Short mmCIF file of C-alpha atoms and ligand atoms in Angstrom, two decimals:
data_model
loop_
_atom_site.label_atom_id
_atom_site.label_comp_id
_atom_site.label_asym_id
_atom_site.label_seq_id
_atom_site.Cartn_x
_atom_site.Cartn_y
_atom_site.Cartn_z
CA UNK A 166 -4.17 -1.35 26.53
CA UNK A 167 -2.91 -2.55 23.25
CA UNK A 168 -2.35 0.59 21.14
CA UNK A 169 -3.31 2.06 17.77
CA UNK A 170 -0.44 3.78 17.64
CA UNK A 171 2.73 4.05 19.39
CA UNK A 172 4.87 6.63 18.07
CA UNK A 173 6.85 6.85 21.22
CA UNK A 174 7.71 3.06 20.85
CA UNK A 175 8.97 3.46 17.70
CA UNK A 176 11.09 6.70 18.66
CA UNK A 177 12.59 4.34 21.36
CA UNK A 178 13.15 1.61 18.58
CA UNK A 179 15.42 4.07 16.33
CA UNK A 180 16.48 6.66 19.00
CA UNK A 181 20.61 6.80 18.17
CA UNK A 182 19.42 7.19 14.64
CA UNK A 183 17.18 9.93 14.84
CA UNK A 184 18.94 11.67 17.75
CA UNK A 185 22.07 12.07 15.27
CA UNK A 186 19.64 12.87 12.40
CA UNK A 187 18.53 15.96 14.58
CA UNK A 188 21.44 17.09 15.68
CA UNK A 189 22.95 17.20 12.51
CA UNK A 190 20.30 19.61 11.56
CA UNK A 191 20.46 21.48 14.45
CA UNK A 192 24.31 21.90 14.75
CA UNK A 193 24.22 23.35 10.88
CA UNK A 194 21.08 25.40 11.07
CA UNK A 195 20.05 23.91 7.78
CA UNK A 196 16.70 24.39 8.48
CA UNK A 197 15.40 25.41 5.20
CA UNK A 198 16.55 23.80 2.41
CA UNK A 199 19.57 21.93 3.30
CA UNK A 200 21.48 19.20 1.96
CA UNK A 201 18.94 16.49 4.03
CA UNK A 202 16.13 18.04 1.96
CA UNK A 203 18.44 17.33 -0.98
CA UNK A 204 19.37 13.78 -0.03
CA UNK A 205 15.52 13.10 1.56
CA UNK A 206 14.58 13.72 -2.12
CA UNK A 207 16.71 11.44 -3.90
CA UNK A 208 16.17 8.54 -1.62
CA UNK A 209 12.80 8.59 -1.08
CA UNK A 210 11.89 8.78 -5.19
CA UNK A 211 14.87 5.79 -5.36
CA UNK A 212 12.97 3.71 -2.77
CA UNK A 213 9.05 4.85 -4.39
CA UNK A 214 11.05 4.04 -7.93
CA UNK A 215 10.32 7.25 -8.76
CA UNK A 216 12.52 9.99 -11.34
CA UNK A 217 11.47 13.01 -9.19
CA UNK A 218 10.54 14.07 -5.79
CA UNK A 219 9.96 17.66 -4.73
CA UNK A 220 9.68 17.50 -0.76
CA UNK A 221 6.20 20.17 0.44
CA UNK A 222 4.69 20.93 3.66
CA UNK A 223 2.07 18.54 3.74
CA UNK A 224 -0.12 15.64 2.41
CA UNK A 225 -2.56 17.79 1.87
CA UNK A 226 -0.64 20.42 0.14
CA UNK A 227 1.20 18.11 -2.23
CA UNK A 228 -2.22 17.52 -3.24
CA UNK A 229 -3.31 20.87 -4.40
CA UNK A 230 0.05 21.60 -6.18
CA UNK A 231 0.12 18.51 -8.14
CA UNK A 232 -3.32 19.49 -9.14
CA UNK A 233 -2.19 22.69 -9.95
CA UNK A 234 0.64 21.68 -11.64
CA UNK A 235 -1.18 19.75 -14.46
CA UNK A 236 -2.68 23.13 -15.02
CA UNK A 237 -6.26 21.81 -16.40
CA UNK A 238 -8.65 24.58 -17.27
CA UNK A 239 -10.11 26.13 -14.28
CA UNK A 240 -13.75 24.49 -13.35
CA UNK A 241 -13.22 21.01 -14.06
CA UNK A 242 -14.27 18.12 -12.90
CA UNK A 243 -12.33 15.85 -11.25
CA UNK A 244 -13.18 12.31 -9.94
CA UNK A 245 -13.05 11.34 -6.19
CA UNK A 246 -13.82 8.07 -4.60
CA UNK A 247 -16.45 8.64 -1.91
CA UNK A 248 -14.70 6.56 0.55
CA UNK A 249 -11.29 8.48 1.64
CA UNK A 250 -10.18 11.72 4.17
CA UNK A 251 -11.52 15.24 3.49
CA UNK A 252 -7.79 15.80 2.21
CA UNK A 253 -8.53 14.13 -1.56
CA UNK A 254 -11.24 16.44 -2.40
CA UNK A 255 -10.52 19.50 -0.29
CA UNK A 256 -7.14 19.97 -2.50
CA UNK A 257 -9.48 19.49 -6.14
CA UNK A 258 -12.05 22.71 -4.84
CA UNK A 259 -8.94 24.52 -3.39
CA UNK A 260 -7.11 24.28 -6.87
CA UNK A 261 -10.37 25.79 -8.34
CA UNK A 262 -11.63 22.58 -9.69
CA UNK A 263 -15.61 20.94 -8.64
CA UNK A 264 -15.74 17.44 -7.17
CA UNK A 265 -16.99 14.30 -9.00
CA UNK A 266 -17.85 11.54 -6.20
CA UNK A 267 -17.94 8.29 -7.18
CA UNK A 268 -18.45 5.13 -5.80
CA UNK A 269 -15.97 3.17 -4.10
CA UNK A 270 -14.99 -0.75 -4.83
CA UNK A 271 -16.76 -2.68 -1.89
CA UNK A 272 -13.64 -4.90 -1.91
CA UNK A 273 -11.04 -3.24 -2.42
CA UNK A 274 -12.67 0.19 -0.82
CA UNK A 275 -10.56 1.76 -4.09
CA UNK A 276 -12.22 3.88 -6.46
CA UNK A 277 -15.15 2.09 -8.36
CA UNK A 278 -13.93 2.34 -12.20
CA UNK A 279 -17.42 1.11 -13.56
CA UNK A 280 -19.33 3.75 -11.14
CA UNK A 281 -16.57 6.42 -12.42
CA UNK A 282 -17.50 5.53 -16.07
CA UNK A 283 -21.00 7.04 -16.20
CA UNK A 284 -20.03 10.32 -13.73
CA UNK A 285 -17.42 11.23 -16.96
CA UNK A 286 -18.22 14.00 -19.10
CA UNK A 287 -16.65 16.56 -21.40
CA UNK A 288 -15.30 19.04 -18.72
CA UNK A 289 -14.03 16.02 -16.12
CA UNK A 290 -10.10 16.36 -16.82
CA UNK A 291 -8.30 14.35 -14.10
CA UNK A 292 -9.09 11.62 -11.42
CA UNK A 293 -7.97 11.41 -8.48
CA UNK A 294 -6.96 7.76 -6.90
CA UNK A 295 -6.68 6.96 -3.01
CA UNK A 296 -4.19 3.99 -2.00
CA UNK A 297 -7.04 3.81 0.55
CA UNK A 298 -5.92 2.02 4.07
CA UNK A 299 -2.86 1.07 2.01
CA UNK A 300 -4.13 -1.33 -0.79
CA UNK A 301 -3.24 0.19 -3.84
CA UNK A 302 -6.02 0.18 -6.48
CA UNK A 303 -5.89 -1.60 -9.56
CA UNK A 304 -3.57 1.05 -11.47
CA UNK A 305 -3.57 -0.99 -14.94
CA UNK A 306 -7.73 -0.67 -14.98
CA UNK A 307 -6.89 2.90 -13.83
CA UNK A 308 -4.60 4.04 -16.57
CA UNK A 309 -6.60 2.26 -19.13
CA UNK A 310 -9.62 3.76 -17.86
CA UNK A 311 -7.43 7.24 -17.74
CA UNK A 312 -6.23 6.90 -21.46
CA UNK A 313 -10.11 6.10 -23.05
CA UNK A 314 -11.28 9.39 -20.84
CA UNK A 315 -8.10 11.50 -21.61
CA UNK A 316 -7.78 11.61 -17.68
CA UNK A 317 -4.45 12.66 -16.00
CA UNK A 318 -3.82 10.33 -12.83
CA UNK A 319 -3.58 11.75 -9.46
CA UNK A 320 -2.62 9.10 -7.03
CA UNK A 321 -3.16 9.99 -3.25
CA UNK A 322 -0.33 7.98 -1.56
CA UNK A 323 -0.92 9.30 1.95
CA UNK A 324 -1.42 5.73 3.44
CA UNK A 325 0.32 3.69 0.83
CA UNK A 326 4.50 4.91 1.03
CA UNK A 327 6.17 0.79 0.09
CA UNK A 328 2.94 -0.54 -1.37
CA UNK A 329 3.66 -2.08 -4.61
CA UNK A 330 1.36 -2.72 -7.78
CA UNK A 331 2.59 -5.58 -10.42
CA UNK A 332 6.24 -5.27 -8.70
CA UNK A 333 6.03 -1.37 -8.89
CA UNK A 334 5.70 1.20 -6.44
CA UNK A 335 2.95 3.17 -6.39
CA UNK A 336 3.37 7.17 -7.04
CA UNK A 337 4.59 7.70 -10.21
CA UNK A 338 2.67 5.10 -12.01
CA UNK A 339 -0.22 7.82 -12.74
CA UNK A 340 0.87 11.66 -14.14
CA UNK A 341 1.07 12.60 -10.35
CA UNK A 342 1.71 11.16 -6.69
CA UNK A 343 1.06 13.01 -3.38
CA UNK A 344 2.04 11.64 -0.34
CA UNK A 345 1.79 12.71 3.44
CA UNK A 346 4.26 12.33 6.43
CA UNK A 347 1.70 13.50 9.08
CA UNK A 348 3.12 11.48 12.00
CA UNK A 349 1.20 8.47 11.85
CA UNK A 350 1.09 7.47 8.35
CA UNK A 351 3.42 4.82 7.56
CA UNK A 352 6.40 6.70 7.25
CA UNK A 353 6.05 9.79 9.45
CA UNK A 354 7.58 13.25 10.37
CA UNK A 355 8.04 14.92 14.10
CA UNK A 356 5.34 16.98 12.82
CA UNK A 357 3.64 17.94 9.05
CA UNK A 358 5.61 17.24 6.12
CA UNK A 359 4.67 15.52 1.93
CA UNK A 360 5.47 15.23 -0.85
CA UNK A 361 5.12 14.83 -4.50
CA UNK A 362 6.61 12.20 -7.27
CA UNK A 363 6.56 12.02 -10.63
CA UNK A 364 8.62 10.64 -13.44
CA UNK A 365 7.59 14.30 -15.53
CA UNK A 366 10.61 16.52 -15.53
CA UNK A 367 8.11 19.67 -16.05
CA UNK A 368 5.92 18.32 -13.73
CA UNK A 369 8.09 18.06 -11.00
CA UNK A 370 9.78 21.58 -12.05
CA UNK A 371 6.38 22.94 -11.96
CA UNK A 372 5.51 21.58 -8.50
CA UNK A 373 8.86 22.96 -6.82
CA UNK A 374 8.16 26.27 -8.22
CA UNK A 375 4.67 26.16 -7.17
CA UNK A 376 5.92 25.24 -3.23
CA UNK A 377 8.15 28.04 -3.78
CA UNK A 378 6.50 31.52 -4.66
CA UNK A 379 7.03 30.53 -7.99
CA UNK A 380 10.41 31.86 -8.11
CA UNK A 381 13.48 30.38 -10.58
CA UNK A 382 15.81 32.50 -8.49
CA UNK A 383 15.72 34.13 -5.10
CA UNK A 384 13.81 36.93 -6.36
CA UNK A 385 12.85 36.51 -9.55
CA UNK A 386 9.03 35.26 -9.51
CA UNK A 387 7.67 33.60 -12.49
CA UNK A 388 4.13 33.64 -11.66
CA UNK A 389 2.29 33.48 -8.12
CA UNK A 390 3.34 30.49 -6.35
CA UNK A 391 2.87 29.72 -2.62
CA UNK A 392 5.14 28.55 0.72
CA UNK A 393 5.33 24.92 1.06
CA UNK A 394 8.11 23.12 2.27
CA UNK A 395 9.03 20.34 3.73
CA UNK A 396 12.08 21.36 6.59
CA UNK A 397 15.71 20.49 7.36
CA UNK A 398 14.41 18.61 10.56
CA UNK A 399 11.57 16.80 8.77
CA UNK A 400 14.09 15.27 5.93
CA UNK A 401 16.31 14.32 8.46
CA UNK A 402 14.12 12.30 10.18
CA UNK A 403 12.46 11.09 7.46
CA UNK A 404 15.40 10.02 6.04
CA UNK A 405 16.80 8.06 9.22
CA UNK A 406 13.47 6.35 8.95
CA UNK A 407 13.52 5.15 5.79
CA UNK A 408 15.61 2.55 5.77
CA UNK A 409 12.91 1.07 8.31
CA UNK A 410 9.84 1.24 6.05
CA UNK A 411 10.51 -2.14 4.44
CA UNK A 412 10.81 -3.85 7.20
CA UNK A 413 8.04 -1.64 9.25
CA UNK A 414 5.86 -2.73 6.73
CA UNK A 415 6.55 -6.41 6.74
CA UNK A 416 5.83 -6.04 10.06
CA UNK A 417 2.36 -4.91 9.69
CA UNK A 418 1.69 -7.66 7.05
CA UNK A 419 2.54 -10.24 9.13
CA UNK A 420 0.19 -8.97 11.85
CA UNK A 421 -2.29 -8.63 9.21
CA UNK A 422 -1.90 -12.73 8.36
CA UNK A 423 -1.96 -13.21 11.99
CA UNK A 424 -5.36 -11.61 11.65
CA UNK A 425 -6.68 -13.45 8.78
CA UNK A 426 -5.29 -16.58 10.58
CA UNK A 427 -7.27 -15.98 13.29
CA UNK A 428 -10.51 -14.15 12.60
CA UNK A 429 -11.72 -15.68 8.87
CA UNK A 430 -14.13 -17.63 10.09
CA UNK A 431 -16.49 -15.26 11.98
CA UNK A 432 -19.25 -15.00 9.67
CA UNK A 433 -20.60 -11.82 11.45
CA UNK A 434 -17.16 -9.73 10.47
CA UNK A 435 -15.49 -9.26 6.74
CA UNK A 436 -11.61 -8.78 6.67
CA UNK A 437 -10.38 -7.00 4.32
CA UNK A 438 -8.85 -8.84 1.30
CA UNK A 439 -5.33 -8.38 -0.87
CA UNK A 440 -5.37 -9.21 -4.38
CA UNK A 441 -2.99 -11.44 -6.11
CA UNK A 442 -0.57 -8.70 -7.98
CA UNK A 443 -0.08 -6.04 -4.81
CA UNK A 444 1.93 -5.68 -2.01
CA UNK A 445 -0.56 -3.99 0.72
CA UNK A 446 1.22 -1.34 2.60
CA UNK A 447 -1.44 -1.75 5.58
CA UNK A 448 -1.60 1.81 6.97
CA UNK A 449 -4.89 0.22 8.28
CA UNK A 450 -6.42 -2.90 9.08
CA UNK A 451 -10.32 -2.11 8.30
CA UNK A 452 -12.97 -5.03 9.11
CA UNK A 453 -16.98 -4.60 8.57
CA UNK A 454 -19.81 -5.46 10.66
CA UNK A 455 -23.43 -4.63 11.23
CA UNK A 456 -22.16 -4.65 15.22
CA UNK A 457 -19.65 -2.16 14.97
CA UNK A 458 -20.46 0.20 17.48
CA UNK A 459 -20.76 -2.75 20.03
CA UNK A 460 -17.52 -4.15 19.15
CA UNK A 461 -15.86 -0.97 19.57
CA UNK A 462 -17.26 -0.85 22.56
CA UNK A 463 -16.53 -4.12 24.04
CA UNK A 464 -13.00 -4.38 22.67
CA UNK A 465 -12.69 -0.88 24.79
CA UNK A 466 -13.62 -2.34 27.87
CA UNK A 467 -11.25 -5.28 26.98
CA UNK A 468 -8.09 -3.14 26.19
CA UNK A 469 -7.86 -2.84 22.22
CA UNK A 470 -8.28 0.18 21.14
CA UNK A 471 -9.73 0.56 17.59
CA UNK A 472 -10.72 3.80 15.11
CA UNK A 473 -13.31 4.29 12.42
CA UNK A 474 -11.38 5.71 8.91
CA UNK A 475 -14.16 7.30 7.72
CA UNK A 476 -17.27 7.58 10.20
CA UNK A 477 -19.01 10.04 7.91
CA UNK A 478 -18.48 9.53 4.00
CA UNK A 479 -17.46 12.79 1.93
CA UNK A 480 -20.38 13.00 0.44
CA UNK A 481 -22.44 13.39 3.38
CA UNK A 482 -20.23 16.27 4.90
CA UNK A 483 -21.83 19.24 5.35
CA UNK A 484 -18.75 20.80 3.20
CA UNK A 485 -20.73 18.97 0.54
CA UNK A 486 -24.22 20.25 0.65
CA UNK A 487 -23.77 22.05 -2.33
CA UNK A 488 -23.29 19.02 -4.56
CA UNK A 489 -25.75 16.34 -3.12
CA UNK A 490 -28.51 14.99 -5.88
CA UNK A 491 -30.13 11.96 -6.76
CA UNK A 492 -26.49 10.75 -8.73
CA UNK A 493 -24.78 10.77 -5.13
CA UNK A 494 -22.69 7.94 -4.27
CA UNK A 495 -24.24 5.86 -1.91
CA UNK A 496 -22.13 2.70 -1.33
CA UNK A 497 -19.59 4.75 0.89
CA UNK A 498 -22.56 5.76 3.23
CA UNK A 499 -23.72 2.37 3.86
CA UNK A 500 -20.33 1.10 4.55
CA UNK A 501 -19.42 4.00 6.91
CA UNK A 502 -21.98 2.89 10.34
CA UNK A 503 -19.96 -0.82 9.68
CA UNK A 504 -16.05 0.22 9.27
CA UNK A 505 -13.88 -0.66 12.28
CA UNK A 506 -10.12 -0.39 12.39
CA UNK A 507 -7.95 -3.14 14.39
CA UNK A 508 -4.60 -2.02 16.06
CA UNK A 509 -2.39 -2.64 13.10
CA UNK A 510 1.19 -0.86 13.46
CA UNK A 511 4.90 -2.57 13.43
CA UNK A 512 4.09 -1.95 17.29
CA UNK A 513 2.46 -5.07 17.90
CA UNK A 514 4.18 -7.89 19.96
CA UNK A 515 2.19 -11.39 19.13
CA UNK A 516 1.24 -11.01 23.10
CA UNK A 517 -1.05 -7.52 21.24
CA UNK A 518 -2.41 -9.44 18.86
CA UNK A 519 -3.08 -12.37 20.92
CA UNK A 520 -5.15 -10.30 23.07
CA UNK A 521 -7.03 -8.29 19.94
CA UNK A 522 -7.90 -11.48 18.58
CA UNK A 523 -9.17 -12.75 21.56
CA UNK A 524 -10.98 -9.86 22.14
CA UNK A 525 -12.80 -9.95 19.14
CA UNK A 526 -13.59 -13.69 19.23
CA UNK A 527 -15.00 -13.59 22.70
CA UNK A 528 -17.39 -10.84 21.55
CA UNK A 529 -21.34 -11.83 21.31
CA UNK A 530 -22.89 -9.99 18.19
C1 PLP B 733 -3.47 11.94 5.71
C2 PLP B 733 -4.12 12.00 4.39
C3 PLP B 733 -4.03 13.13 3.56
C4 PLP B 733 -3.50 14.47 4.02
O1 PLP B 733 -2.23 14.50 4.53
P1 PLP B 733 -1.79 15.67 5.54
O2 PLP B 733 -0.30 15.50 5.57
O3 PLP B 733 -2.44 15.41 6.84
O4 PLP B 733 -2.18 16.97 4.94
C5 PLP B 733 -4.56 13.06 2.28
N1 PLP B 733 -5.18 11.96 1.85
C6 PLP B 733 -5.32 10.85 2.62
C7 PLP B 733 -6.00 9.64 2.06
C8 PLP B 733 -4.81 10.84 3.93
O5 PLP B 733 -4.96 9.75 4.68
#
């Protein structure tokens, strides 16, 4: 079977690494706090070009306390691309804010700024932007878009960690970045971990006292924060990792050309596409076609396994109900019945992708 994922592959790959990384931990007991927190920090907003990184307990949390660090008047709107996981606008209701759907880019499956522009009005106060599948969105339209609105920028970085906009990072181009370590994003911990950039000083010194009761001292409490941290072990594996990414993700590109190479000229499946000034962290390789359950089927029964990222759109959750109307984003729900996700990983030998491509060529639609 050629794999989605192989976590245990890569474990073997780096094993002296992260074996030392965890016994370090373990033979200090720094597992709260610690100076691999410390150093995870630094490096990680160094290599995201980044002034400040505050290390959480999740994607998801990193999320709701960048939200909650802008502070925005409780009850606003904020704007959410339709197309993304329950994660990006779970953490807006949770921080006592209402969800804005809006339409995401049929391209680019990035938030749809034209769509966005007529959801706007007086009370919306921040957007929220998903790196989705690890294309970063067009962040100049975004921040010019942000300024005319008087938006602050929440990028959602959970599948985007190396991807690069006009020669920058993504992360800290917006207000606010959140990103996730759930084991198999891009870069992944031995379990949850996130975090948050940002090149705000009282931003970031909001968000670490947020993910920490709130506290400036051990127990002297400022206001009511919350527990979120990301552990000793986590950094330290994170941080053996890191020096990887580039090359992990240079990895996955060139699988992705060999895909391209390969598949562009079925006229029954689109690929996805890269535009000119990015460099595409592919956390996913998502094609579209009308045959989608078929395929998924047949590659199955030919050994590829694939995924769907999303099968139901947010707006059609039943978490939703409440805020369905005629102004409901729509494109996201036509999409969802057609998205299929290849094998895509730094996992894949040319022999994998070989046989995926063969696979999917010798299917009938
Ligand atoms: C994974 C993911 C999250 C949430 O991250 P967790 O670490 O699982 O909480 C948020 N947004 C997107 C787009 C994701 O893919």
């Amino acid at each position: 079977m050629v794999k989605f994922l192989d976590l245990v592959g890569q474990y073997n790959e780096i094993k002296d690494e992260i074996d030392v990384a965890i016994a370090r931990v373990i033979g200090s007991a720094a597992y709260i706090g610690g100076p691999d927190l410390t150093a995870f920090e630094e490096e990680f907003a160094d290599f995201q070009q980044a002034q400040h990184c505050v290390g959480v307990a999740n994607g998801t949390d990193a999320l709701e306390i960048a939200i909650e660090a802008l502070d925005l008047p409780s009850g606003s709107e904020i704007l959410v691309p339709a197309n993304s996981f329950v994660a990006s606008s779970e953490a807006v209701t949770r921080s006592g804010h209402r969800v804005l759907f809006c339409e995401a880019d049929a391209v680019s499956y990035t938030i749809d700024l034209d769509d966005a522009a007529h959801r706007v009005t007086e009370k919306t106060k921040a957007m929220i932007v998903v790196h989705l599948y690890g294309h970063p969105a067009d962040m100049a339209a975004v921040m010019t878009f942000a300024r005319k609105h008087g938006l602050k920028v929440i990028e959602d970085c959970a599948q985007a960690h190396g991807a690069e906009f006009d020669g920058r990072r993504i992360g800290a181009i917006g207000d606010i970045g959140a990103f996730s370590f759930y084991p198999g994003k891009n870069l992944g911990a031995y379990g949850d971990g996130g975090a948050i950039l940002t090149d705000d000083e009282q931003l970031a010194r909001k968000s670490r006292m947020i993910a920490n009761h709130g506290r400036i001292d051990k127990y002297d409490h400022q206001f009511e924060g919350r527990n979120s941290r990301l552990d000793g072990l986590q950094a330290a594996i994170l941080r053996a990792k890191l020096p990887h990414l580039d090359t992990w993700i240079d990895r996955r590109n060139a699988v992705a050309q060999r895909y391209f190479d390969a598949l562009g000229d079925l006229d029954w499946l689109i690929l996805p596409t890269i535009a000119d000034n990015v460099r595409h962290a592919f956390h996913l390789f998502v094609v579209r076609t009308d045959h989608r359950d078929a395929l998924q089927a047949f590659l199955k029964e030919n050994g590829v396994s694939s995924g769907i990222h999303y099968p139901i759109a947010l707006p059609d959750l039943g978490a939703y109900d409440y805020l369905r109307g005629p102004d409901t984003p729509i494109l996201a729900t036509k999409l969802a019945p057609t998205l299929l996700s290849l094998p895509m990983g730094e996992h894949l030998t040319e022999s994998d992708t070989d046989k995926v491509i063969a696979a999917v060529r010798s299917f009938q639609p």
